């Protein structure tokens, strides 16, 4: 086989291509190069192998480092003082005086900057479920304790029942619910990158330093409000201004618009979509998750001639009372596929239909928000599900009144709250093979209308083979 | 003769990094590629498939990893891969025509462990944390163009380091 050469420039172009940093025409040229040049393909294979192995090494090191490690002070914090000291060694008196002036100015600037940075440094106030912190130095910490600093790194809530609240010195609070990932900047301004998941902010009014900046994969948001909710993934961002307004810039084309109080906007990468804020519709009592559009965790398995089903996928609950607990989860989000909020009542029912490999306990959980916006809490219920030998279909109906809050501070009941997402969970060791074909909320009125399926009454579990 | 589950698993584990790398070419997310490999291994053991030879296992594994990768993209980003299926398959074929790479992977592991911390951090941000180059450039404090150059040189030095630790391949097998 003829050996083909690849220039340094071509290698760099491939690295750019992988990052998505090329124009359409240059990307096409790289694809053409990859098609005709074996050395180019070898280079891409090389980079892919490096990427995979680097990640494996990092995972091994994470496992070796194990649990909680205290963070060292951020190296930038001491930098300004060190640079000031260098001036003390100048010889001449005048130079010394000049140097002292410089030191004084540097110190004043550094002090002001540190003070501003300190103001925007966040600490973890409260958390539940699995949590991981990666500092800018690359240090990975699991099991953060309240009081730990969470500025200058990435905070991840890892499971569907995770919940984390971090607080700034001015009393502003940010709540992450479910699986989310935020990068909290260690800067003299409050800057947060929401890479995925849900975030609710309850902020003190903006000071003269300016409001908070929120970045998501699709939007840049100047926060001019005190309360707002945001949800994001790689392709969309939903923003709701609950008190005050937001200024949104769509990243794909730079279009800017304001989101007034009480309005919501969806920002996608599509430049042909209007960036128009709307008032959320009136709350509705019923909801049926469109599968797979609403699914946030689980594997979609299409079925020939049918609609398909969502197979539970593993997640690790690191902070389970009995030690790390592997579970299998299917979750669906209301916000990714429903324009109107879904109101919950004690007499509402959350219905999970699916299939189990064998009988066992199924947990059903939900995340709720307050009607005026803001994260309200997470709630859980569980029921044993009986299926025949060899497995079978089941319908699990959980009345709203059966859901218990996962934390003391959460509302006692889901009544009057709005559904954000819901999930079905089984313990991996039970090997139930949970598959879900429908996730629904039936409001009190719809429940009255519904015929009883095969003698199954509300609040009970049924199965059919 | 049909391979046993144990034999299939042994083959897959020997080829793990290359199957994961093939998935990475599609999804460009190292955590997703790891999940995809796990799915491939799970399918090989639990689905109604049987294999008569190592090459049959591997052809199936690469194709399944590619399909899983495309599914992952469609589900998560609702996108199709930038690299066409034919090109991915060609790369998989080229992966298959090389040795299993046990020594190569070990050499790469050793080379990565010798990378200076600053460079390792850059690789960690880019590939383990999956941060875009723009963000890594900002964190490192360099311009985007400089970061691409630095990253490219890093990959090059890793490749050279690996090659220096391996016995030379016959000329026709070299890329």
XYZ file of C-alpha atoms in Angstrom:
640
model
C 0.000 0.000 0.000
C 1.381 3.377 -0.929
C 2.417 5.486 2.055
C 0.717 8.871 2.052
C 2.009 11.905 3.845
C 0.118 14.364 5.976
C 1.357 17.881 6.631
C 1.305 19.518 10.063
C -1.325 21.898 8.718
C -3.538 19.016 7.619
C -3.170 17.363 11.013
C -4.215 20.622 12.664
C -7.199 20.921 10.315
C -8.377 17.493 11.441
C -8.079 18.550 15.080
C -10.162 21.636 14.238
C -12.672 19.495 12.369
C -13.138 17.244 15.411
C -13.815 20.311 17.529
C -16.393 21.552 15.034
C -14.316 24.678 14.494
C -14.334 24.712 10.693
C -16.580 26.440 8.209
C -18.802 24.189 6.105
C -16.498 24.399 3.092
C -13.347 23.654 5.112
C -15.087 20.787 6.884
C -16.017 19.406 3.457
C -12.353 19.680 2.420
C -11.288 17.728 5.517
C -13.890 15.045 4.761
C -12.577 14.834 1.236
C -9.016 14.520 2.597
C -10.129 11.752 4.961
C -11.773 9.934 2.085
C -8.709 9.874 -0.141
C -5.758 9.870 2.243
C -5.072 6.883 4.447
C -2.579 8.862 6.540
C -5.359 11.344 7.359
C -7.602 8.523 8.526
C -4.721 7.061 10.540
C -4.287 10.441 12.209
C -7.996 10.643 13.088
C -7.836 7.107 14.477
C -4.783 8.132 16.485
C -6.573 11.145 17.987
C -9.633 9.003 18.772
C -7.487 6.424 20.560
C -5.771 9.180 22.550
C -9.144 10.677 23.544
C -10.486 7.326 24.695
C -7.375 6.355 26.626
C -6.988 9.759 28.279
C -10.529 9.416 29.563
C -9.881 5.913 30.814
C -6.770 7.058 32.665
C -8.700 9.937 34.209
C -11.455 7.594 35.330
C -8.881 5.255 36.896
C -7.258 8.155 38.701
C -10.624 9.358 39.954
C -11.292 5.929 41.357
C -7.805 5.791 42.925
C -8.132 9.259 44.482
C -11.411 8.149 45.942
C -13.576 10.391 47.992
C -13.515 13.875 49.404
C -10.422 16.037 49.109
C -10.236 19.568 50.395
C -9.603 22.117 47.736
C -6.436 24.161 47.821
C -6.761 27.906 47.481
C -7.061 28.926 43.864
C -3.580 29.748 42.542
C -4.817 33.033 41.082
C -5.654 34.316 44.553
C -2.024 34.671 45.589
C -0.745 35.833 42.204
C -1.250 39.565 42.635
C 0.680 39.748 45.917
C 3.617 37.786 44.492
C 3.860 40.121 41.517
C 3.842 43.104 43.904
C 6.769 41.776 45.968
C 9.094 41.707 42.969
C 9.189 45.483 42.960
C 10.739 45.644 46.449
C 14.175 44.704 45.089
C 14.814 47.768 42.956
C 17.988 49.622 43.975
C 17.549 53.360 43.777
C 15.469 55.271 46.263
C 13.376 56.919 43.561
C 12.880 53.663 41.829
C 11.978 52.187 45.183
C 9.432 54.936 45.750
C 8.028 54.465 42.275
C 7.941 50.756 42.898
C 6.102 51.284 46.151
C 3.523 53.352 44.324
C 3.146 50.558 41.791
C 2.870 48.039 44.626
C 0.231 50.147 46.308
C -1.747 50.482 43.087
C -1.360 46.782 42.254
C -2.376 45.862 45.761
C -5.400 48.145 45.628
C -6.430 46.733 42.250
C -5.820 43.177 43.435
C -7.697 43.837 46.671
C -10.663 45.237 44.801
C -10.593 42.367 42.349
C -10.312 39.772 45.121
C -13.114 41.464 47.017
C -15.313 41.382 43.937
C -14.317 37.784 43.279
C -14.979 36.841 46.906
C -18.426 38.345 46.609
C -19.163 36.023 43.707
C -17.636 32.944 45.230
C -20.242 30.356 45.930
C -20.413 27.731 48.645
C -22.507 24.607 48.747
C -25.368 25.135 51.136
C -27.239 21.899 50.870
C -27.304 18.775 48.739
C -28.747 15.322 48.398
C -27.988 12.451 46.041
C -24.843 12.005 44.012
C -22.718 15.076 43.432
C -19.328 15.646 41.833
C -17.084 18.678 41.772
C -14.198 19.158 39.339
C -11.974 22.113 40.177
C -10.150 24.107 37.515
C -7.006 22.244 38.574
C -8.726 19.070 37.411
C -9.214 17.761 40.942
C -12.343 15.632 41.199
C -14.280 15.490 44.437
C -17.258 13.293 45.186
C -19.440 13.834 48.210
C -19.016 17.582 48.663
C -19.927 18.758 52.139
C -21.947 21.882 52.928
C -19.626 24.865 53.147
C -17.316 23.609 50.362
C -16.442 26.268 47.821
C -17.933 25.690 44.384
C -16.426 28.517 42.328
C -13.843 27.944 39.619
C -14.916 24.522 38.471
C -17.688 22.200 37.404
C -20.474 21.010 39.671
C -22.430 17.961 38.536
C -25.520 16.464 40.082
C -25.377 12.887 38.891
C -28.669 11.177 39.559
C -32.318 11.893 38.957
C -32.932 12.391 42.681
C -29.924 14.733 43.124
C -30.477 18.198 44.492
C -27.892 20.883 45.197
C -28.198 24.452 46.435
C -25.249 26.813 46.369
C -25.190 30.276 47.842
C -23.253 33.427 47.062
C -22.034 35.773 49.761
C -24.840 38.245 48.995
C -27.445 35.571 49.793
C -28.294 34.689 46.187
C -29.080 31.009 45.752
C -28.864 28.660 42.779
C -30.623 25.301 42.873
C -29.794 22.366 40.623
C -32.339 19.573 40.396
C -31.890 16.158 38.838
C -28.976 15.487 36.521
C -27.314 18.792 35.782
C -23.886 20.224 35.093
C -22.794 23.791 35.730
C -19.448 25.513 35.452
C -19.243 28.200 38.135
C -16.705 30.829 37.131
C -14.212 32.166 39.653
C -14.328 35.717 38.356
C -15.121 39.182 39.629
C -18.603 38.744 38.189
C -21.241 36.105 38.687
C -20.954 33.860 35.634
C -22.474 30.407 35.298
C -22.333 27.981 32.390
C -25.282 25.594 32.459
C -24.137 22.763 30.230
C -27.173 20.565 30.838
C -30.026 20.090 33.266
C -32.235 22.383 35.308
C -31.313 25.407 37.329
C -33.471 27.742 39.422
C -32.056 31.033 40.601
C -33.233 33.209 43.479
C -30.958 36.235 43.351
C -30.429 39.449 45.246
C -31.104 42.508 43.033
C -28.161 43.234 40.703
C -25.545 45.629 42.113
C -23.528 48.098 40.117
C -21.134 45.294 39.046
C -23.945 44.193 36.751
C -26.243 41.215 36.757
C -25.380 37.585 36.441
C -24.353 36.066 33.126
C -25.664 32.664 32.212
C -24.249 30.659 29.324
C -25.862 27.544 27.910
C -24.929 25.569 24.778
C -27.457 27.587 22.755
C -27.868 30.905 24.575
C -26.139 33.711 26.424
C -28.330 35.321 29.040
C -27.907 38.622 30.836
C -29.905 38.192 34.010
C -31.739 41.348 35.002
C -34.170 39.516 37.222
C -34.130 38.131 40.731
C -35.853 34.849 40.023
C -35.658 32.687 36.930
C -35.589 29.058 35.830
C -33.399 27.610 33.090
C -33.200 24.211 31.488
C -30.660 23.287 28.868
C -29.096 20.548 26.838
C -26.923 20.554 23.725
C -29.759 21.642 21.455
C -32.165 23.816 23.384
C -32.526 26.173 26.339
C -35.789 27.049 28.068
C -35.758 30.218 30.137
C -38.514 31.540 32.332
C -38.324 34.940 34.003
C -40.252 34.704 37.269
C -39.369 38.123 38.727
C -37.687 40.788 36.601
C -36.489 40.201 33.051
C -33.830 38.367 31.098
C -31.946 39.432 28.004
C -31.267 36.488 25.713
C -28.818 36.197 22.836
C -29.139 33.183 20.575
C -25.635 31.828 19.989
C -26.259 30.469 16.515
C -27.006 33.858 14.940
C -26.602 36.518 17.631
C -30.303 37.488 17.679
C -31.160 39.244 20.957
C -34.512 39.579 22.711
C -35.882 40.408 26.150
C -37.891 37.948 28.210
C -40.290 39.948 30.397
C -41.454 38.798 33.820
C -43.834 35.862 33.680
C -42.705 34.879 30.176
C -40.832 31.921 28.798
C -38.624 31.515 25.745
C -37.127 28.487 24.030
C -33.733 29.023 22.401
C -32.578 26.384 19.942
C -29.796 26.340 17.373
C -32.324 26.873 14.593
C -31.933 30.325 13.161
C -35.235 30.128 11.253
C -37.222 29.869 14.508
C -38.580 33.061 16.049
C -37.004 34.049 19.348
C -40.267 35.192 20.864
C -41.036 35.047 24.585
C -44.507 33.780 25.459
C -46.547 33.498 28.593
C -46.769 29.856 29.594
C -50.252 28.518 28.969
C -52.684 27.890 31.808
C -51.733 24.843 33.871
C -53.209 21.584 32.659
C -54.131 18.629 34.872
C -53.142 15.883 32.430
C -49.961 14.974 30.632
C -48.686 12.132 28.557
C -44.959 11.945 27.878
C -44.267 11.700 24.177
C -41.744 8.938 23.765
C -38.916 9.217 22.990
C -38.995 13.054 22.683
C -39.562 13.667 26.396
C -37.111 11.011 27.593
C -34.106 12.352 29.474
C -32.653 9.023 30.608
C -33.220 5.553 29.211
C -32.662 3.730 25.983
C -35.277 4.033 23.275
C -36.012 0.665 21.689
C -38.191 0.946 18.579
C -40.630 -1.914 18.114
C -41.666 -3.043 14.681
C -45.291 -2.146 14.096
C -45.519 -0.445 17.482
C -44.486 2.734 19.225
C -41.455 1.340 20.984
C -40.390 1.384 24.605
C -37.791 2.965 26.839
C -35.447 0.577 28.557
C -34.111 1.649 31.966
C -30.414 2.486 31.901
C -27.989 2.217 34.798
C -27.084 5.082 37.095
C -25.007 4.934 40.240
C -26.420 6.452 43.421
C -23.132 7.195 45.169
C -24.571 8.348 48.453
C -27.151 5.758 49.201
C -27.332 4.947 52.946
C -26.168 1.390 52.172
C -23.200 2.530 50.090
C -23.037 3.140 46.315
C -26.173 1.663 44.838
C -26.510 0.861 41.136
C -30.041 1.561 39.964
C -31.810 1.468 36.617
C -33.707 4.560 35.591
C -36.128 5.848 32.975
C -36.899 9.555 33.230
C -38.932 12.028 31.194
C -39.119 15.800 31.346
C -42.225 17.917 30.881
C -40.326 20.994 29.788
C -38.665 19.439 26.792
C -41.974 18.614 25.139
C -44.960 20.381 26.725
C -45.763 24.087 26.435
C -48.203 24.326 29.382
C -47.299 23.545 32.987
C -48.750 20.348 34.440
C -50.436 20.948 37.773
C -50.343 18.233 40.420
C -52.968 17.532 43.068
C -53.224 14.975 45.836
C -55.927 13.304 43.757
C -53.835 13.339 40.559
C -52.284 10.075 39.494
C -48.871 9.415 38.050
C -49.204 6.388 35.817
C -46.288 4.278 34.650
C -46.981 1.562 32.097
C -44.364 -0.917 31.077
C -42.909 -4.327 31.398
C -40.850 -6.138 34.029
C -38.792 -9.289 33.743
C -39.964 -10.386 37.188
C -41.959 -9.079 40.128
C -40.326 -6.503 42.359
C -40.455 -3.011 43.810
C -40.643 -0.059 41.439
C -39.896 3.467 42.665
C -41.570 6.442 41.031
C -40.214 9.917 41.607
C -40.893 13.426 40.420
C -39.386 16.888 40.505
C -41.812 19.756 41.088
C -41.622 23.514 40.767
C -43.683 26.245 42.424
C -46.433 27.747 40.251
C -44.607 31.103 40.211
C -41.338 29.385 39.226
C -38.433 28.071 41.279
C -37.563 24.541 42.269
C -39.934 23.145 44.898
C -38.519 19.698 45.576
C -38.261 16.032 44.764
C -40.793 13.435 45.786
C -40.797 9.669 45.800
C -43.232 6.794 46.103
C -42.774 3.080 45.631
C -44.970 0.063 45.117
C -44.404 -3.649 44.684
C -45.323 -4.781 41.199
C -46.461 -8.322 40.512
C -45.985 -9.845 37.091
C -46.306 -13.455 36.063
C -43.403 -15.863 35.783
C -41.243 -14.961 32.817
C -42.262 -11.318 33.152
C -45.175 -9.303 31.927
C -46.748 -5.914 31.405
C -47.756 -3.741 34.320
C -49.639 -0.530 35.032
C -48.518 1.320 38.122
C -50.769 4.099 39.410
C -49.469 6.355 42.144
C -51.829 8.935 43.632
C -50.349 12.382 44.222
C -51.011 11.982 47.942
C -48.635 8.984 48.103
C -45.559 10.978 47.108
C -43.325 11.868 50.044
C -40.780 14.685 49.946
C -37.162 13.543 49.802
C -36.037 16.358 52.104
C -37.519 17.960 55.201
C -37.443 21.421 53.666
C -39.539 20.444 50.638
C -43.317 21.009 50.626
C -45.179 18.239 52.455
C -47.354 17.443 49.446
C -47.248 17.801 45.681
C -50.686 19.478 45.709
C -50.585 22.783 43.839
C -47.046 22.222 42.518
C -46.105 21.795 38.862
C -44.422 18.751 37.388
C -40.960 19.232 35.951
C -39.863 15.648 35.386
C -40.645 12.172 36.596
C -38.803 8.897 36.678
C -39.183 5.181 37.278
C -36.384 3.418 39.165
C -35.533 -0.152 40.097
C -32.547 -1.529 42.023
C -30.061 -3.102 39.642
C -29.522 -6.085 41.925
C -33.247 -6.923 41.606
C -32.658 -7.373 37.844
C -36.229 -6.384 36.997
C -35.397 -5.237 33.444
C -37.712 -2.233 33.642
C -39.093 -1.054 30.309
C -41.557 1.815 30.062
C -44.118 2.384 27.315
C -45.966 5.333 28.869
C -45.575 7.949 31.582
C -48.698 9.947 32.277
C -50.296 12.279 34.761
C -54.057 12.025 35.128
C -55.744 14.962 36.810
C -58.556 14.320 39.264
C -61.273 14.847 36.630
C -59.699 12.548 34.063
C -59.345 9.844 36.686
C -63.089 9.965 37.241
C -63.657 9.572 33.499
C -61.207 6.740 32.944
C -62.577 3.232 32.750
C -60.964 0.842 35.199
C -58.535 -1.316 33.262
C -58.972 -4.983 34.032
C -60.236 -4.291 37.496
C -57.264 -2.074 38.389
C -58.373 0.698 40.688
C -56.491 3.951 41.360
C -53.664 3.467 43.804
C -53.117 -0.156 42.942
C -50.784 -2.028 40.711
C -51.888 -4.284 37.963
C -50.148 -6.602 35.593
C -51.017 -8.529 32.513
C -48.956 -10.907 30.514
C -17.233 -23.869 15.716
C -19.232 -21.302 17.686
C -17.201 -19.157 20.078
C -18.163 -19.337 23.742
C -19.345 -16.242 25.663
C -16.013 -16.177 27.456
C -14.079 -16.197 24.190
C -16.270 -13.455 22.719
C -15.784 -11.306 25.796
C -12.041 -11.901 25.740
C -11.845 -10.756 22.116
C -13.944 -7.692 22.815
C -11.880 -6.710 25.842
C -8.653 -7.061 23.842
C -10.107 -4.720 21.227
C -11.919 -2.500 23.642
C -9.981 0.712 23.033
C -10.267 0.481 19.280
C -13.996 -0.217 19.354
C -14.419 2.683 21.788
C -12.264 4.866 19.557
C -14.437 3.951 16.549
C -17.508 5.017 18.529
C -15.681 8.202 19.549
C -15.121 9.119 15.890
C -18.918 9.186 15.564
C -19.990 10.786 18.860
C -16.791 12.627 19.921
C -17.657 12.080 23.557
C -15.449 9.709 25.510
C -18.069 8.885 28.150
C -20.634 8.043 25.487
C -18.057 5.892 23.672
C -17.447 3.940 26.866
C -21.214 3.417 27.272
C -21.445 2.342 23.650
C -18.721 -0.253 24.124
C -20.556 -1.573 27.180
C -23.736 -1.861 25.115
C -21.848 -3.649 22.365
C -20.393 -6.130 24.865
C -23.790 -6.587 26.480
C -25.447 -7.208 23.127
C -22.774 -9.699 22.131
C -23.529 -11.726 25.232
C -27.263 -11.331 25.636
C -28.643 -11.054 22.120
C -29.286 -13.993 19.910
C -26.022 -13.690 18.000
C -23.280 -16.228 17.599
C -19.813 -15.939 16.142
C -17.562 -18.454 14.533
C -14.346 -16.468 14.442
C -12.550 -13.490 15.924
C -12.972 -11.499 12.729
C -16.742 -12.124 12.823
C -16.921 -10.782 16.407
C -14.898 -7.724 15.494
C -16.721 -6.856 12.273
C -19.994 -7.100 14.179
C -18.619 -5.058 17.120
C -17.381 -2.192 14.933
C -20.636 -2.029 12.969
C -22.707 -2.180 16.165
C -20.576 0.550 17.780
C -21.068 2.737 14.710
C -24.844 2.159 14.757
C -25.067 2.803 18.492
C -23.053 5.989 17.999
C -25.424 7.248 15.310
C -28.420 6.391 17.528
C -26.801 8.273 20.384
C -26.298 11.332 18.194
C -29.869 11.232 16.957
C -31.264 10.888 20.443
C -29.068 13.452 22.152
C -28.440 16.023 19.500
C -30.885 15.050 16.823
C -28.002 15.189 14.365
C -26.514 12.827 11.880
C -22.745 12.293 12.071
C -20.587 14.662 10.068
C -18.471 11.753 8.907
C -20.402 9.551 6.507
C -21.103 5.905 7.222
C -18.862 4.732 4.375
C -15.892 6.635 5.747
C -16.507 5.346 9.276
C -16.694 1.794 7.942
C -13.461 2.301 6.020
C -11.753 3.491 9.201
C -13.135 0.490 11.088
C -11.777 -1.795 8.409
C -8.372 -0.160 8.768
C -8.572 -0.632 12.521
C -9.316 -4.293 11.901
C -6.357 -4.799 9.622
C -3.922 -3.882 12.383
C -2.772 -5.935 15.349
C -5.030 -6.000 18.415
C -2.975 -3.224 19.858
C -2.358 -4.539 23.361
C 1.273 -3.408 23.241
C 0.274 -0.203 21.518
C -2.287 0.647 24.172
C 0.248 -0.057 26.909
C 2.795 2.157 25.148
C 0.228 4.936 24.811
C -0.655 4.593 28.480
C 3.014 4.952 29.426
C 3.445 7.935 27.098
C 0.367 9.649 28.518
C 1.659 9.176 32.032
C 4.853 11.001 31.017
C 3.046 13.995 29.550
C 3.788 17.158 31.615
C 0.929 18.103 33.944
C 0.089 21.283 32.011
C -0.384 19.318 28.786
C -2.201 16.529 30.578
C -4.602 19.137 31.973
C -5.263 20.385 28.466
C -6.002 16.847 27.248
C -8.163 16.234 30.311
C -10.264 19.341 29.684
C -10.612 18.636 26.012
C -11.290 14.904 25.986
C -12.285 13.737 29.451
C -14.432 16.729 30.303
C -15.413 17.205 26.671
C -14.934 20.968 26.728
C -14.844 22.695 23.328
C -11.461 24.073 22.259
C -12.749 27.654 22.555
C -13.409 27.094 26.258
C -10.103 25.292 26.818
C -8.262 28.142 25.076
C -9.909 30.610 27.449
C -8.981 28.507 30.469
C -5.394 28.072 29.318
C -5.175 31.755 28.381
C -4.205 31.323 24.734
C -5.861 32.119 21.426
C -7.945 29.456 19.756
C -5.505 29.057 16.846
C -2.641 28.546 19.282
C -4.647 25.936 21.143
C -5.337 23.940 17.970
C -1.602 24.003 17.187
C -0.723 22.934 20.715
C -3.264 20.134 20.719
C -2.118 18.896 17.340
C 1.526 18.903 18.478
C 0.565 17.034 21.633
C -1.111 14.278 19.626
C 1.900 14.174 17.359
C 4.327 13.799 20.245
C 2.165 11.060 21.734
C 2.152 9.241 18.408
C 5.941 9.568 18.128
C 6.365 8.387 21.716
C 4.202 5.307 21.065
C 6.041 4.479 17.849
C 9.416 4.790 19.544
C 8.332 2.163 22.071
C 7.057 -0.377 19.572
C 8.981 -2.668 17.252
C 8.755 -1.308 13.694
C 5.851 -2.618 11.616
C 6.431 -4.130 8.203
C 6.467 -1.238 5.747
C 3.146 -2.098 4.019
C 1.292 -1.936 7.354
C 2.466 1.537 8.227
C 0.010 4.396 7.761
